[in-house]
XYZ file of C-alpha atoms in Angstrom:
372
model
C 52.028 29.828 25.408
C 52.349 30.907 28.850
C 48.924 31.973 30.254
C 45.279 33.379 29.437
C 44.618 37.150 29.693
C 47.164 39.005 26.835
C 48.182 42.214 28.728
C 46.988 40.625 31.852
C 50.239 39.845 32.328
C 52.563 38.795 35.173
C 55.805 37.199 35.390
C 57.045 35.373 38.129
C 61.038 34.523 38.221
C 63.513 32.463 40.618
C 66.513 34.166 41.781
C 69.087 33.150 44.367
C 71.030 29.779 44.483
C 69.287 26.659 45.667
C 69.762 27.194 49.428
C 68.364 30.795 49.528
C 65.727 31.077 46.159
C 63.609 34.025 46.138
C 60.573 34.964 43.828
C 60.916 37.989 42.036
C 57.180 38.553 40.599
C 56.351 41.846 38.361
C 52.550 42.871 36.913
C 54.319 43.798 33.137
C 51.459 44.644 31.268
C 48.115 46.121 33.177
C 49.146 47.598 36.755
C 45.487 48.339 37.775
C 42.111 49.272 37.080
C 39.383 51.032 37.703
C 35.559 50.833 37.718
C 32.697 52.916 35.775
C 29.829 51.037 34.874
C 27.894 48.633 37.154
C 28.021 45.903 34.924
C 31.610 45.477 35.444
C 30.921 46.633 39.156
C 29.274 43.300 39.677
C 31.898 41.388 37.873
C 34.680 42.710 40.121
C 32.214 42.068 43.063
C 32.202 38.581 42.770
C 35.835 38.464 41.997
C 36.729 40.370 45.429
C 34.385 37.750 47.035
C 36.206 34.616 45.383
C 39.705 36.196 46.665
C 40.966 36.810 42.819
C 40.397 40.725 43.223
C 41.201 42.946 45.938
C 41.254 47.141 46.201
C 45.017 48.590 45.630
C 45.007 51.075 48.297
C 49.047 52.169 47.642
C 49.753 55.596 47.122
C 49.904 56.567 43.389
C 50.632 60.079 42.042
C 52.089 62.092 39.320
C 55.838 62.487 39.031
C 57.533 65.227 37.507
C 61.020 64.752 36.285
C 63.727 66.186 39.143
C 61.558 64.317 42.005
C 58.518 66.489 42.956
C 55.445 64.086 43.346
C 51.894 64.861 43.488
C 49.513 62.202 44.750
C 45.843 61.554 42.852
C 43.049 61.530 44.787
C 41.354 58.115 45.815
C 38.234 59.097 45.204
C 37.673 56.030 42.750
C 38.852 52.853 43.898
C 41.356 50.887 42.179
C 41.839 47.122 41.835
C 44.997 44.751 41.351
C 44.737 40.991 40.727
C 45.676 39.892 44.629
C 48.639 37.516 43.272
C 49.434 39.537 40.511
C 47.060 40.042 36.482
C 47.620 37.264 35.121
C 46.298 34.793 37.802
C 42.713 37.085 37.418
C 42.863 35.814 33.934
C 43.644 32.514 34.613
C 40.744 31.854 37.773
C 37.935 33.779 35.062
C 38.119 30.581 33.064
C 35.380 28.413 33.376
C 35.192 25.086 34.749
C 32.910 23.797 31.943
C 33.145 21.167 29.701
C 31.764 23.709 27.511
C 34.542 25.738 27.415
C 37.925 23.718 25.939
C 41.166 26.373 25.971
C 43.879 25.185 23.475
C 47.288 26.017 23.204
C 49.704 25.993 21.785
C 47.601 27.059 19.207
C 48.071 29.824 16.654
C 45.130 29.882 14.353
C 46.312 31.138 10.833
C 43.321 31.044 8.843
C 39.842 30.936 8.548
C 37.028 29.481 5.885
C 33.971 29.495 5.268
C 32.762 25.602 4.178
C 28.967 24.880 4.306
C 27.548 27.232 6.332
C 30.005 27.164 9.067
C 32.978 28.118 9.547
C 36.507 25.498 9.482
C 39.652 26.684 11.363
C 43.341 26.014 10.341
C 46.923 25.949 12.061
C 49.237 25.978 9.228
C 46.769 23.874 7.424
C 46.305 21.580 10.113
C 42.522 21.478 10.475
C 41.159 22.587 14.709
C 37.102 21.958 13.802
C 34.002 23.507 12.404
C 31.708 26.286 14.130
C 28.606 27.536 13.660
C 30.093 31.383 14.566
C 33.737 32.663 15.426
C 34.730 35.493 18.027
C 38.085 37.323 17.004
C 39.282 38.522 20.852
C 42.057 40.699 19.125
C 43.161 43.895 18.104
C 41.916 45.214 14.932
C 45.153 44.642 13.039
C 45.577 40.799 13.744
C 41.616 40.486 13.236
C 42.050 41.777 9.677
C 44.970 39.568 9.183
C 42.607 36.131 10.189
C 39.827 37.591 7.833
C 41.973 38.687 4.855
C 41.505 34.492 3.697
C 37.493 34.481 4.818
C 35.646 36.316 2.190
C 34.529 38.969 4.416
C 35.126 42.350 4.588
C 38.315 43.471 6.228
C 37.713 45.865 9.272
C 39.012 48.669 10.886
C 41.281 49.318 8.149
C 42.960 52.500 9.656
C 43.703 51.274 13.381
C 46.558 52.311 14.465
C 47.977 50.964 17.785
C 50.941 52.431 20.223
C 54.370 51.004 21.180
C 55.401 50.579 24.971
C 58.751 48.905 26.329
C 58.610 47.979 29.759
C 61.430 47.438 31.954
C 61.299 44.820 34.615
C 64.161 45.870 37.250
C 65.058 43.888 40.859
C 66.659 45.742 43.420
C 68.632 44.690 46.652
C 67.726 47.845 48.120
C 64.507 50.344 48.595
C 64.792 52.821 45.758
C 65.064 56.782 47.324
C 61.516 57.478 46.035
C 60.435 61.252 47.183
C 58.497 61.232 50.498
C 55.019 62.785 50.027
C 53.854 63.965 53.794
C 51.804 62.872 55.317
C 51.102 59.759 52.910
C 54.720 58.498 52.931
C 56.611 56.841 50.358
C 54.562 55.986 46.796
C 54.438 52.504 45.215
C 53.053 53.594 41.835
C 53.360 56.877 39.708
C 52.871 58.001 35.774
C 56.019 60.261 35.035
C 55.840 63.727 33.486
C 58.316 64.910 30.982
C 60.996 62.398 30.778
C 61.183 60.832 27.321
C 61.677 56.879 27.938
C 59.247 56.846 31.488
C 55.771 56.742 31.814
C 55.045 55.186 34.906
C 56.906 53.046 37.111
C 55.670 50.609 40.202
C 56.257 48.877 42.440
C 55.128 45.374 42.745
C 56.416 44.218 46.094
C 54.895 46.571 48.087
C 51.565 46.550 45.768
C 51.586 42.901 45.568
C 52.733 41.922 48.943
C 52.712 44.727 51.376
C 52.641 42.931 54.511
C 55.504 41.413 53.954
C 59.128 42.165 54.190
C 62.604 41.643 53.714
C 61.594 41.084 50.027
C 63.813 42.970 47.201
C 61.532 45.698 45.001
C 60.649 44.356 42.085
C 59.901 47.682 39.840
C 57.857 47.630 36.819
C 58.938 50.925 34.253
C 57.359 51.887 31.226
C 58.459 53.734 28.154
C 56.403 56.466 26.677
C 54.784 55.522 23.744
C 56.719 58.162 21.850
C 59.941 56.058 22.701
C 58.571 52.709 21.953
C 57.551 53.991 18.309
C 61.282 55.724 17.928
C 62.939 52.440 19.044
C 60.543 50.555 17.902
C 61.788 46.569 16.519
C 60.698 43.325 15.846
C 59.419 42.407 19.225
C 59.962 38.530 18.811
C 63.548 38.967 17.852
C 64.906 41.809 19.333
C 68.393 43.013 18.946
C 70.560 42.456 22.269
C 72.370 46.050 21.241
C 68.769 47.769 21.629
C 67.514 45.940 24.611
C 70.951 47.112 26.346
C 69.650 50.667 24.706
C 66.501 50.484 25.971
C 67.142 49.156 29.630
C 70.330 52.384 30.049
C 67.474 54.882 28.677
C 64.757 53.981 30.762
C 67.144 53.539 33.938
C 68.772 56.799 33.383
C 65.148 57.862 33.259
C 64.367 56.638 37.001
C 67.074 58.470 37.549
C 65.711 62.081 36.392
C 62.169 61.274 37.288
C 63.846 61.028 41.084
C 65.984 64.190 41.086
C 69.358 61.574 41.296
C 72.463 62.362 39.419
C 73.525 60.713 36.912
C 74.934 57.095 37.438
C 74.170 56.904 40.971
C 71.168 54.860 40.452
C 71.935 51.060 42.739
C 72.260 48.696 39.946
C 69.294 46.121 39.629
C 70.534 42.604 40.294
C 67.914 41.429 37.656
C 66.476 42.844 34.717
C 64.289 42.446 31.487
C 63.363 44.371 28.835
C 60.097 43.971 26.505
C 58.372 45.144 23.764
C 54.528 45.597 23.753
C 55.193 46.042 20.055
C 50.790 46.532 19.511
C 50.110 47.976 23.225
C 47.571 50.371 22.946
C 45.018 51.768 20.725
C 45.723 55.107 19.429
C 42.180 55.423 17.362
C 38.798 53.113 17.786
C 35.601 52.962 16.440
C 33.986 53.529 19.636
C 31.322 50.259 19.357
C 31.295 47.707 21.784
C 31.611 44.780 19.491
C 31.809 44.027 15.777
C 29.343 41.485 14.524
C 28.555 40.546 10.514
C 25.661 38.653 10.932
C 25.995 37.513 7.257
C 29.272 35.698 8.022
C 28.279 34.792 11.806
C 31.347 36.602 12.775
C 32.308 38.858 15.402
C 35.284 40.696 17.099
C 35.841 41.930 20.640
C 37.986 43.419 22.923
C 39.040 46.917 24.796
C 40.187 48.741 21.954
C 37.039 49.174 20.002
C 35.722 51.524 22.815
C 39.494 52.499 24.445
C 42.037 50.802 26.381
C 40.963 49.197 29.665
C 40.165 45.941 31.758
C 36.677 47.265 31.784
C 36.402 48.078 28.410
C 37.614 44.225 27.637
C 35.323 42.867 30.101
C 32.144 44.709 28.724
C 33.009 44.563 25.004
C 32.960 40.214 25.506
C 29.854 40.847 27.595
C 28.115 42.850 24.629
C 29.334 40.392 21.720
C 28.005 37.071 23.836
C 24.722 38.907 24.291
C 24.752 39.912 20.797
C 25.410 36.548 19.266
C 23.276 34.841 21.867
C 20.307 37.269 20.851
C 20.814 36.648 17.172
C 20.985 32.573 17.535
C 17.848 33.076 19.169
C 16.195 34.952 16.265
C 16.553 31.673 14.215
C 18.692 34.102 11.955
C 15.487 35.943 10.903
C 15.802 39.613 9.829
C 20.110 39.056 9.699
C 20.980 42.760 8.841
C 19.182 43.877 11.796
C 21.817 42.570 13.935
C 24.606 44.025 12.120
C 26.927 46.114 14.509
C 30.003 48.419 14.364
C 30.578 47.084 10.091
C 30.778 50.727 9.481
C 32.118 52.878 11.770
C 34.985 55.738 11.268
C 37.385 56.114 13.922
C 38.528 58.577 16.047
C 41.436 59.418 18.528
C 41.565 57.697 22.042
C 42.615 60.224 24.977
C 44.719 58.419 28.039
C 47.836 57.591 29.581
C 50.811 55.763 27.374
C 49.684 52.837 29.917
C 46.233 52.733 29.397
C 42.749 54.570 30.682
C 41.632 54.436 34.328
C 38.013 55.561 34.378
C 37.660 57.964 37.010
C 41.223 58.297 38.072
C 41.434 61.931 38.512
C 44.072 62.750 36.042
C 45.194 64.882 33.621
C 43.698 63.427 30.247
C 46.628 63.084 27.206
C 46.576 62.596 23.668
C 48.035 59.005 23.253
C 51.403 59.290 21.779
C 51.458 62.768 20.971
C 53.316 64.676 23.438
C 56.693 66.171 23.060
C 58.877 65.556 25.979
C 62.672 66.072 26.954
C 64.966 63.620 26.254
C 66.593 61.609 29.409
C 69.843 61.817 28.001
């Protein structure tokens, strides 16, 4: 409804009264990423040279609970949209007349009719195709196929839940001084149950400037989002209250404060990322039945990152483009990732940064101490 891009996400709101309005803007889905493979490399190239992209050169870190920080080394660079995710997402469009975005649009179910393939929106008919692309996670891709004859995929995926907080504060927060680097604007937290990683996006977003109240960006672990885990388009107003005192209380021992002397945040927000992350992927690129002329893309069939997205769309367009061009001859030979078991992803709760130099985690699986 809002914008292209999923967990590209950014959210930009108005606070203040009408003579003194102020925009509070948070990244509240992807903070950053990283770079691996020089296919991407180039992507991001042209993106830095078209002012979408530009190096985050902040100092991250690792936080343990009680306030001692350890910074990561820069050896790999990473990259923020420069006005915030979601605008990246937004500018990668094309300006085709080849390329027609609709929305709102929730396409409910797919059929095969003549050799091609009709789409519906609660029955209302959107067209006929020679070949659909699925860019979703494996659980909502099974859901569109259940009603096209084909066979369902990924049957086992099973995918994390993260809450993040969005939090707007008057005043600087007392983050833990890390000589001779300073003060840190983003960090993944150690051992506190409802904190993963917080941010923030002021001083990432908009260094040079000032005067500006920090916008912070907190995550959950993914062990707290599945324990408090709800309907994500309805949820309770007793459990966001829940959820924002846990993960607050959790700044609070991730920063060696006592409790309740956290500064109150003058705005806030809670959300679910109810299907975040993989937790388990067939490590393939793409999925493509040549049989039904249907294929499926997107990070979590190799792991969870803004590369992986960008080169799993890559491989699929190459793929279908290479079968078209066979004049369908020899179909199973372009059969790809129909069959494939899965098997557990390793990262952060937030996500994989290809040569970060981190400790590597189980998604999901570690046992930490409560914040309470």
């Amino acid at each position: 409804m809002h914008g292209l891009g999923g967990r590209m996400a950014t959210r930009a709101v108005a606070a203040g009264d009408a003579q003194q309005q102020q925009e509070l803007v948070f990244d509240h889905a992807a903070q950053f990423f990283t770079v691996s493979d020089e296919r991407f490399q180039r992507l991001v190239d042209e993106w830095i040279g078209k002012g979408l992209v530009r190096e985050w050169r902040g100092l991250i870190g690792e936080l343990d609970a009680g306030g001692h920080f350890r910074p990561i080394p820069s050896s790999t660079p990473r990259y923020i949209g420069v006005n915030g995710m979601r605008p990246l997402a937004d500018a990668i469009l094309p300006k085709s007349d080849l390329v027609e975005v609709v929305r709102r649009c929730w396409i409910s179910k797919l059929e095969p009719f003549n050799g091609m393939w009709r789409l519906f929106e609660n029955e209302k008919p959107h067209g006929q195709y020679d070949a659909i692309v699925i860019a979703h996670n494996g659980k909502c891709a099974n859901r569109l196929l259940s009603t096209s004859g084909l066979p369902l995929l990924t049957r086992q995926m099973k995918l994390s839940s993260v809450w993040a907080l969005l939090a707007a504060f008057e005043d600087p927060l007392p983050i833990p001084q890390s000589d001779p680097y300073g003060t840190f604007e983003g960090s993944f937290v150690k051992d506190v149950d409802s904190l993963s990683w917080m941010a923030n996006n002021s001083q990432k977003l908009f260094p040079l400037q000032t005067g500006r109240p920090e916008c912070w960006t907190f995550f959950s672990t993914a062990a707290y989002g599945k324990r408090n885990k709800v309907p994500q388009e309805n949820i309770p107003k007793v459990t966001s209250e829940k959820v924002k005192e846990d993960m607050l209380q959790g700044v609070e021992l991730a920063l060696g404060l006592s409790r309740g002397s956290l500064q109150q945040p003058f705005y806030t927000r809670v959300q679910l990322w109810g299907a975040a992350l993989p937790m388990n992927t067939p490590g393939v690129p793409c999925i493509f039945d040549p049989q039904g002329r249907a294929g499926i893309c997107g990070d979590w069939l190799t792991g969870s990152s803004i590369e992986a997205a960008a080169l799993s769309g890559m491989s699929l367009a190459n793929h279908i483009a290479d079968y078209f061009a066979s004049s369908g001859e020899r179909p199973e030979e372009f059969a790809m990732g129909l069959h494939e078991n899965l098997n557990q992803v390793e990262g952060h709760d937030i996500g994989q940064f290809p040569g970060l130099e981190t400790q590597k985690l189980q998604v999901a699986e570690a046992q930490l101490q409560p914040s309470t």
